[in-house]
mmCIF file of C-alpha atoms in Angstrom:
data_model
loop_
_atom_site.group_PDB
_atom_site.id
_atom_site.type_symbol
_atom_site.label_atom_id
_atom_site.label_comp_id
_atom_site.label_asym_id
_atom_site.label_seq_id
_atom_site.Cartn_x
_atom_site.Cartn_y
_atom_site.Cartn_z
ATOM 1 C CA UNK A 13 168.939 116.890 -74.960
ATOM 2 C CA UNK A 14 166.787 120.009 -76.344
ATOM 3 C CA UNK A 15 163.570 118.557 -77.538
ATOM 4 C CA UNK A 16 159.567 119.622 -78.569
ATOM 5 C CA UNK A 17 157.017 117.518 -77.680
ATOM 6 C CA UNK A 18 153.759 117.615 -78.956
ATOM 7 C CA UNK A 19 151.885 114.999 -77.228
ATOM 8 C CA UNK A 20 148.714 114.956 -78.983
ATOM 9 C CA UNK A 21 149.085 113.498 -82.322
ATOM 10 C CA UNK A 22 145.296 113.964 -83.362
ATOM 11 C CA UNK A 23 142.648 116.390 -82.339
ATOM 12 C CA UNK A 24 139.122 116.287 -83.393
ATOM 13 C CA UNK A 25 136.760 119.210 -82.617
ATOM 14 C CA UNK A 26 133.262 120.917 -83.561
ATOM 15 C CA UNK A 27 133.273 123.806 -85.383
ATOM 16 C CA UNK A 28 132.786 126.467 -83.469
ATOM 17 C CA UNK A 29 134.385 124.611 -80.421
ATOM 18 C CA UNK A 30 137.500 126.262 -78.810
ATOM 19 C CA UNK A 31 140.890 124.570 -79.648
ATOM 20 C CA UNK A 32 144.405 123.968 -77.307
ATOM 21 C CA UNK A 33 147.149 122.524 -78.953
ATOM 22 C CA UNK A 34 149.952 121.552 -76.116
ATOM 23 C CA UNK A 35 153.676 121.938 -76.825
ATOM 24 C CA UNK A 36 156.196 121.083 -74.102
ATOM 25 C CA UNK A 37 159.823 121.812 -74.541
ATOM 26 C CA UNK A 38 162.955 121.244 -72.958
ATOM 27 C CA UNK A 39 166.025 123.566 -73.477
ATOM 28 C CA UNK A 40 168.378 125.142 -70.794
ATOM 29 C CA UNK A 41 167.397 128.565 -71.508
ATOM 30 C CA UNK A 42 164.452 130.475 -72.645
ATOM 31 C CA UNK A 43 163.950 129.609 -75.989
ATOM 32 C CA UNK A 44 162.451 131.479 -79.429
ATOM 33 C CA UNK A 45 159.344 129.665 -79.934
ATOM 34 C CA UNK A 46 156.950 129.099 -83.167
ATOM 35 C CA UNK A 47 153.815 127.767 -84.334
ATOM 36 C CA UNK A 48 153.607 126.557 -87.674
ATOM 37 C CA UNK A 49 150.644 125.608 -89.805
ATOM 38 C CA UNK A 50 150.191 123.484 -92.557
ATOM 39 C CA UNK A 51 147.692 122.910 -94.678
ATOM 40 C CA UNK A 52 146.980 119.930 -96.814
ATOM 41 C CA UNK A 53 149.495 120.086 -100.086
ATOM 42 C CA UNK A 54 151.277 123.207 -98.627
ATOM 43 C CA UNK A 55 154.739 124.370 -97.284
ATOM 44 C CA UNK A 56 154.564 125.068 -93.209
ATOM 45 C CA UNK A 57 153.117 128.981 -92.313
ATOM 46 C CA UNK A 58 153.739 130.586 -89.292
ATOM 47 C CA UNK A 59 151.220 131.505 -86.798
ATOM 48 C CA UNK A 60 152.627 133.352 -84.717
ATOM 49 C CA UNK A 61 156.275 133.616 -82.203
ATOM 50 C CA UNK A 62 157.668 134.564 -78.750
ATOM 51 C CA UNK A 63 160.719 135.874 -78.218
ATOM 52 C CA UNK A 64 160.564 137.813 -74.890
ATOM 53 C CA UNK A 65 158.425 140.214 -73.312
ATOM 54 C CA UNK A 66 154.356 139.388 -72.748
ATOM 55 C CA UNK A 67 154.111 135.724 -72.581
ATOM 56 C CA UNK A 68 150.590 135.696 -74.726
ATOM 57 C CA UNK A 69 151.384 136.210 -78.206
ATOM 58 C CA UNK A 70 148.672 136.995 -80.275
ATOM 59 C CA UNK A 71 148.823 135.199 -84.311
ATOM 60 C CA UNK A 72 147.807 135.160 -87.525
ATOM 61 C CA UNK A 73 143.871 133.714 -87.908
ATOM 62 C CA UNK A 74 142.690 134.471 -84.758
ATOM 63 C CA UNK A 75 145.291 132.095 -82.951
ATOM 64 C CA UNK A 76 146.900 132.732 -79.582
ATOM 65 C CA UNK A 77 149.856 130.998 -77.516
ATOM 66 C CA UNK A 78 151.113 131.027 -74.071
ATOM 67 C CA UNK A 79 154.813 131.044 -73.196
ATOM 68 C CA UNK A 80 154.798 129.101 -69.196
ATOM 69 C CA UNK A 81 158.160 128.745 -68.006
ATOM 70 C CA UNK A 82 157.307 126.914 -65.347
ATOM 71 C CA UNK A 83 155.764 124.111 -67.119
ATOM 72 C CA UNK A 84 158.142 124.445 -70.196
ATOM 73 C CA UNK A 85 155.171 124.922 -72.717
ATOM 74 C CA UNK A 86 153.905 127.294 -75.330
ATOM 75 C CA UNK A 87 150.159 125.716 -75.889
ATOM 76 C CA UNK A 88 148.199 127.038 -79.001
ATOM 77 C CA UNK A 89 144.979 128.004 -78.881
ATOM 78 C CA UNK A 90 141.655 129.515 -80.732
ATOM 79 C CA UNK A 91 138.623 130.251 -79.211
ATOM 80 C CA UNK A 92 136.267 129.040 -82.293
ATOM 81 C CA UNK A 93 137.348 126.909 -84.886
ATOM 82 C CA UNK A 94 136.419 127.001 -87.917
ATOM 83 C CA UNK A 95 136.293 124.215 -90.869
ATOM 84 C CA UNK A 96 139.264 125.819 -92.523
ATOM 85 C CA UNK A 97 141.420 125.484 -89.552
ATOM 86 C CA UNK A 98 142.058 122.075 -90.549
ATOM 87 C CA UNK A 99 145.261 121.483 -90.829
ATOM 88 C CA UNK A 100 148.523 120.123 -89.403
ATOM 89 C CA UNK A 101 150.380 122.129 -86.522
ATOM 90 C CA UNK A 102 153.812 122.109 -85.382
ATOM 91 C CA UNK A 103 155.524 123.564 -82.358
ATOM 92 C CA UNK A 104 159.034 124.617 -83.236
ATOM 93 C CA UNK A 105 161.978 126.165 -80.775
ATOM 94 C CA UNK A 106 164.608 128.166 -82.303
ATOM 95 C CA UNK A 107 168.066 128.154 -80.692
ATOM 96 C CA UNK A 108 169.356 130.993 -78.702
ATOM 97 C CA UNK A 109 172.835 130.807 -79.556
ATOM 98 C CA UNK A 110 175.851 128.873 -80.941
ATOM 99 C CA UNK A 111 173.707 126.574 -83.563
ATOM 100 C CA UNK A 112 171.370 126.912 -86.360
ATOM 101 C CA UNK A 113 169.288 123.875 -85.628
ATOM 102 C CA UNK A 114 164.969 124.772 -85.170
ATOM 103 C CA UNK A 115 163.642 121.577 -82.971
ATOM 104 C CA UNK A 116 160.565 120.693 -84.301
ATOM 105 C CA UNK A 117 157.591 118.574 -82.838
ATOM 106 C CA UNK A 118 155.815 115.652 -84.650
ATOM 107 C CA UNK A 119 153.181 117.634 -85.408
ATOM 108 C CA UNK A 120 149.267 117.468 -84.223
ATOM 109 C CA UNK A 121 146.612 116.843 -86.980
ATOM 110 C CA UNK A 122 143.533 118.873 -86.187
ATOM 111 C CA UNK A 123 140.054 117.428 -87.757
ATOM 112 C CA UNK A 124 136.959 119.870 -87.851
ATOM 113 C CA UNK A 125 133.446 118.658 -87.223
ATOM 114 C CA UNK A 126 130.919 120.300 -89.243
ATOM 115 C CA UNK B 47 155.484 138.633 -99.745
ATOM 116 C CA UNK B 48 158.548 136.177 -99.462
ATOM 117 C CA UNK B 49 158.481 133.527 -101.712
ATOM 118 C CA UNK B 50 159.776 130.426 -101.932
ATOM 119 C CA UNK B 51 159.687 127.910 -104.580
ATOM 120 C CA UNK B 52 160.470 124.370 -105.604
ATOM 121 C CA UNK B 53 160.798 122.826 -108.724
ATOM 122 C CA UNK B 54 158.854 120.139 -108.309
ATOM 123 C CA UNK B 55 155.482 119.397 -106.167
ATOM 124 C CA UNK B 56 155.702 115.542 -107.083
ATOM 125 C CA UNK B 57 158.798 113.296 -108.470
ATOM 126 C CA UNK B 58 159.077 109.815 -108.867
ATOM 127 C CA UNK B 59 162.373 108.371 -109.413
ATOM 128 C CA UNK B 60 163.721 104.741 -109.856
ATOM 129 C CA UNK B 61 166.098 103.275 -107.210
ATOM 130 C CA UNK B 62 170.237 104.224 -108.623
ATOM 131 C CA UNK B 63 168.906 107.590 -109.998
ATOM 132 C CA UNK B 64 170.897 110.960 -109.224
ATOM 133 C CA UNK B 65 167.765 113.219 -108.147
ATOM 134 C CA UNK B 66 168.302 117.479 -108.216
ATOM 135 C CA UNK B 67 165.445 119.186 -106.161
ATOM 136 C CA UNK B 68 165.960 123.003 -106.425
ATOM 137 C CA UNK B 69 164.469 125.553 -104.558
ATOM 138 C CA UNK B 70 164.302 129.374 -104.938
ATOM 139 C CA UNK B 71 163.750 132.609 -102.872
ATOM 140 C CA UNK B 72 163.106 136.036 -103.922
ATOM 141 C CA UNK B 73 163.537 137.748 -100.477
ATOM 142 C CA UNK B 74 167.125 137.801 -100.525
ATOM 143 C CA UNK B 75 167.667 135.904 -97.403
ATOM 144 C CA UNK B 76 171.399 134.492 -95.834
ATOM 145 C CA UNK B 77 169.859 131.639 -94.768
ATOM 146 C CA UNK B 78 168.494 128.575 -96.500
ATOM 147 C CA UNK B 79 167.834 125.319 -95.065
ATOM 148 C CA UNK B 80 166.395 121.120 -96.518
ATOM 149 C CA UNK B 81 164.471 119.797 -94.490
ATOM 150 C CA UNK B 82 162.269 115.788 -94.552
ATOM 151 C CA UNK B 83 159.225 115.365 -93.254
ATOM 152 C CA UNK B 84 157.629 111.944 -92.555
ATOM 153 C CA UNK B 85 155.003 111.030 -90.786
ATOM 154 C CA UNK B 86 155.469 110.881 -87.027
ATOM 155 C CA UNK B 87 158.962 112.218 -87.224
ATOM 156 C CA UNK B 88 158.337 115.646 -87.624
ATOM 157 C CA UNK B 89 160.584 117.844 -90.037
ATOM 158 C CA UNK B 90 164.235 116.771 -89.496
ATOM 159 C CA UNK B 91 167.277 119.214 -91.257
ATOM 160 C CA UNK B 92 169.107 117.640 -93.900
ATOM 161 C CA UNK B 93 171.236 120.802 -94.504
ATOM 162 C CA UNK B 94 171.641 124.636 -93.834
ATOM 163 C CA UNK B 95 173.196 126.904 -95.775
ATOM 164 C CA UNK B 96 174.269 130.441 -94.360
ATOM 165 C CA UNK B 97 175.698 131.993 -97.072
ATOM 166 C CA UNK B 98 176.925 131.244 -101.224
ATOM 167 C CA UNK B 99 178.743 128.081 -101.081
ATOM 168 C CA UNK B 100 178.603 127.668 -97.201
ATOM 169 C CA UNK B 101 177.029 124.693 -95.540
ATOM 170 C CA UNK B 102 176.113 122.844 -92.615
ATOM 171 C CA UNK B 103 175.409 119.628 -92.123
ATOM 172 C CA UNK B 104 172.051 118.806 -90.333
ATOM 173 C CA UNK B 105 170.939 115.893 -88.363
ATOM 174 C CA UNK B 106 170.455 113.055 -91.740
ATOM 175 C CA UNK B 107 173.025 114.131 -94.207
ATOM 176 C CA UNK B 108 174.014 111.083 -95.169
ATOM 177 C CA UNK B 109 172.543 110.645 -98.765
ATOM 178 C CA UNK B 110 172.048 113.717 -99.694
ATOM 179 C CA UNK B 111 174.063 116.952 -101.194
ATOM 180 C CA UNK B 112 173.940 120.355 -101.576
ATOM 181 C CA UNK B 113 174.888 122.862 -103.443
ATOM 182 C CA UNK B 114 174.440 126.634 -102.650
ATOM 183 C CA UNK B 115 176.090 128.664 -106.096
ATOM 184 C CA UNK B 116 173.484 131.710 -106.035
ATOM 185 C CA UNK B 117 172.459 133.503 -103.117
ATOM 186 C CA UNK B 118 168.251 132.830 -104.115
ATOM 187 C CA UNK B 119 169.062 129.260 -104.673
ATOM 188 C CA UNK B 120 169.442 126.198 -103.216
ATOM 189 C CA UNK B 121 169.856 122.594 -104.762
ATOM 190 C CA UNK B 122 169.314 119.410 -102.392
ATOM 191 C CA UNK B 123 171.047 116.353 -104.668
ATOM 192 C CA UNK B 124 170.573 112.611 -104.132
ATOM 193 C CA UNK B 125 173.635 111.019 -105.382
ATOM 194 C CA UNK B 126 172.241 107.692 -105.778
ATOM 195 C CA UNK B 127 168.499 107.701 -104.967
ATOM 196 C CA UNK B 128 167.374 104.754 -102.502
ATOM 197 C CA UNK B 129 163.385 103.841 -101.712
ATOM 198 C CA UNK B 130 163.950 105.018 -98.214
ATOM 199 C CA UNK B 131 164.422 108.419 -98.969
ATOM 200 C CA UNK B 132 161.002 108.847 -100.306
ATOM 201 C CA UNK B 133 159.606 111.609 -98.758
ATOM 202 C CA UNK B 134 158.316 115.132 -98.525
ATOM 203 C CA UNK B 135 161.292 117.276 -99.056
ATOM 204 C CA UNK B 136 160.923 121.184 -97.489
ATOM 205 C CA UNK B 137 163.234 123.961 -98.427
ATOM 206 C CA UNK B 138 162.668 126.923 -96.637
ATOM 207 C CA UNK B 139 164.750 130.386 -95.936
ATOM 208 C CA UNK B 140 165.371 133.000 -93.240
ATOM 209 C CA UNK B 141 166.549 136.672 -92.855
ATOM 210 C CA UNK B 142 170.294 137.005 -91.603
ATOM 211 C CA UNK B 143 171.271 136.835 -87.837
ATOM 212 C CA UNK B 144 170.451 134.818 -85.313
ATOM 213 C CA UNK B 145 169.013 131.834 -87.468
ATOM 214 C CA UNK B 146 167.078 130.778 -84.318
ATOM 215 C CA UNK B 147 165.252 134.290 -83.954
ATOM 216 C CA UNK B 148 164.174 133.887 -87.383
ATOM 217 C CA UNK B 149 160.872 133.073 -89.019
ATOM 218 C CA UNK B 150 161.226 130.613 -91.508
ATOM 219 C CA UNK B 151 159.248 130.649 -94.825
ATOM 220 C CA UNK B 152 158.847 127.517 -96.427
ATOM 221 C CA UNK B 153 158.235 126.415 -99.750
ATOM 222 C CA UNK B 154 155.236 124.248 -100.953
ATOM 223 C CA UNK B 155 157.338 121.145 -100.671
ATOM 224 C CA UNK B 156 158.480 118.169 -103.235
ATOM 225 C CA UNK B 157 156.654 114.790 -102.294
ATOM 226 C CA UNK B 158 159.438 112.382 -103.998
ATOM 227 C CA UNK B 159 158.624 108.700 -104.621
ATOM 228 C CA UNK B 160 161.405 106.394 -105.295
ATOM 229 C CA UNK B 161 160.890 103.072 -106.794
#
């Protein structure tokens, strides 16, 4: 069955510290992938997406992701976080054909350290 | 800049109640899609909606509604409104095609108590 699996529900860093948020999937072909933020109170934002091509993806707020087929995941990540990066973050695969249906991940709660 | 809306940010509703949440998009998008989000669970689709007075049923449907008679909006009903369907309610929309190629911009969300 197609699933996301994000296996870190909580992640507490330092400001200024970098950040990786791991998403695995499994689906029988490449998928489109997303990363979605949410902020406390809000609707889900999108970071950033890969659809083909370079497998780093550059984002919105300074994020980045990396598409690994090999190990099925598309981990998040920011080289210096800052306090307003605190948010929830969800790993989301879009079907390539036939359905509708995004697959979403639980979700990882990031904490900032001041 | 796409926007999405929702009627209401918080609702509290007694137990037996018929509940309407709305939502609205001014982008002009095909695709619209109700989504609940609980804690640990992730978001999980309710129902999609691919064009006026088409829909899909998602993975929990059973509950809930929908009706789709506008292009910009989209109405998630609760026939009969039970305690475990409180929740945070997401509507969110997407350009036409491929649904799965598609960004999808969400609205602010309803958190709906029932009691």
């Amino acid at each position: 069955a197609q699933s996301v699996t994000q296996p870190d529900i909580h992640i507490t860093v330092s400001e200024g510290a970098s950040l990786e948020l791991r998403c695995n999937y499994s689906y029988g072909a490449t998928p489109y992938l997303f990363w979605y933020v949410q902020s406390p109170g809000q609707g889900l934002q999108l970071l950033l997406k890969y659809f083909s091509g370079d497998t780093l993806v550059q984002g919105i707020k300074g994020f980045e992701a990396e598409f690994k087929r090999s190990q099925s995941s598309f981990n998040l990540r920011k080289p210096s976080v800052h306090w307003s990066d605190a948010a929830e973050y969800f790993c989301a695969v879009g079907p390539t054909s036939g359905t509708y249906k995004y697959i979403f991940g639980t979700g990882t709660r990031l904490k900032v350290l001041a | 800049d796409v926007k999405v809306t929702q009627s209401s940010r918080y609702l509290v509703k007694r137990t037996g109640e018929k509940v309407f949440l709305e939502c609205v998009q001014d982008m002009d998008h095909e695709n619209m899609f109700w989504y609940r989000q609980d804690p640990g669970l992730g978001l999980r689709l309710i129902y999609f909606s691919y064009d006026v007075k088409m829909k899909e049923k998602g993975d929990i449907p059973e509950g809930y509604s929908v009706s789709r008679e506008k292009k910009e909006r989209f109405s998630l009903i609760l026939e009969s409104a039970s305690t475990n369907q409180t929740s945070m309610y997401l509507c969110a929309s997407s350009s036409p095609g491929q649904p799965g190629a598609r960004e999808q911009y969400f609205g602010p969300g309803t958190r709906l108590t029932v009691t």
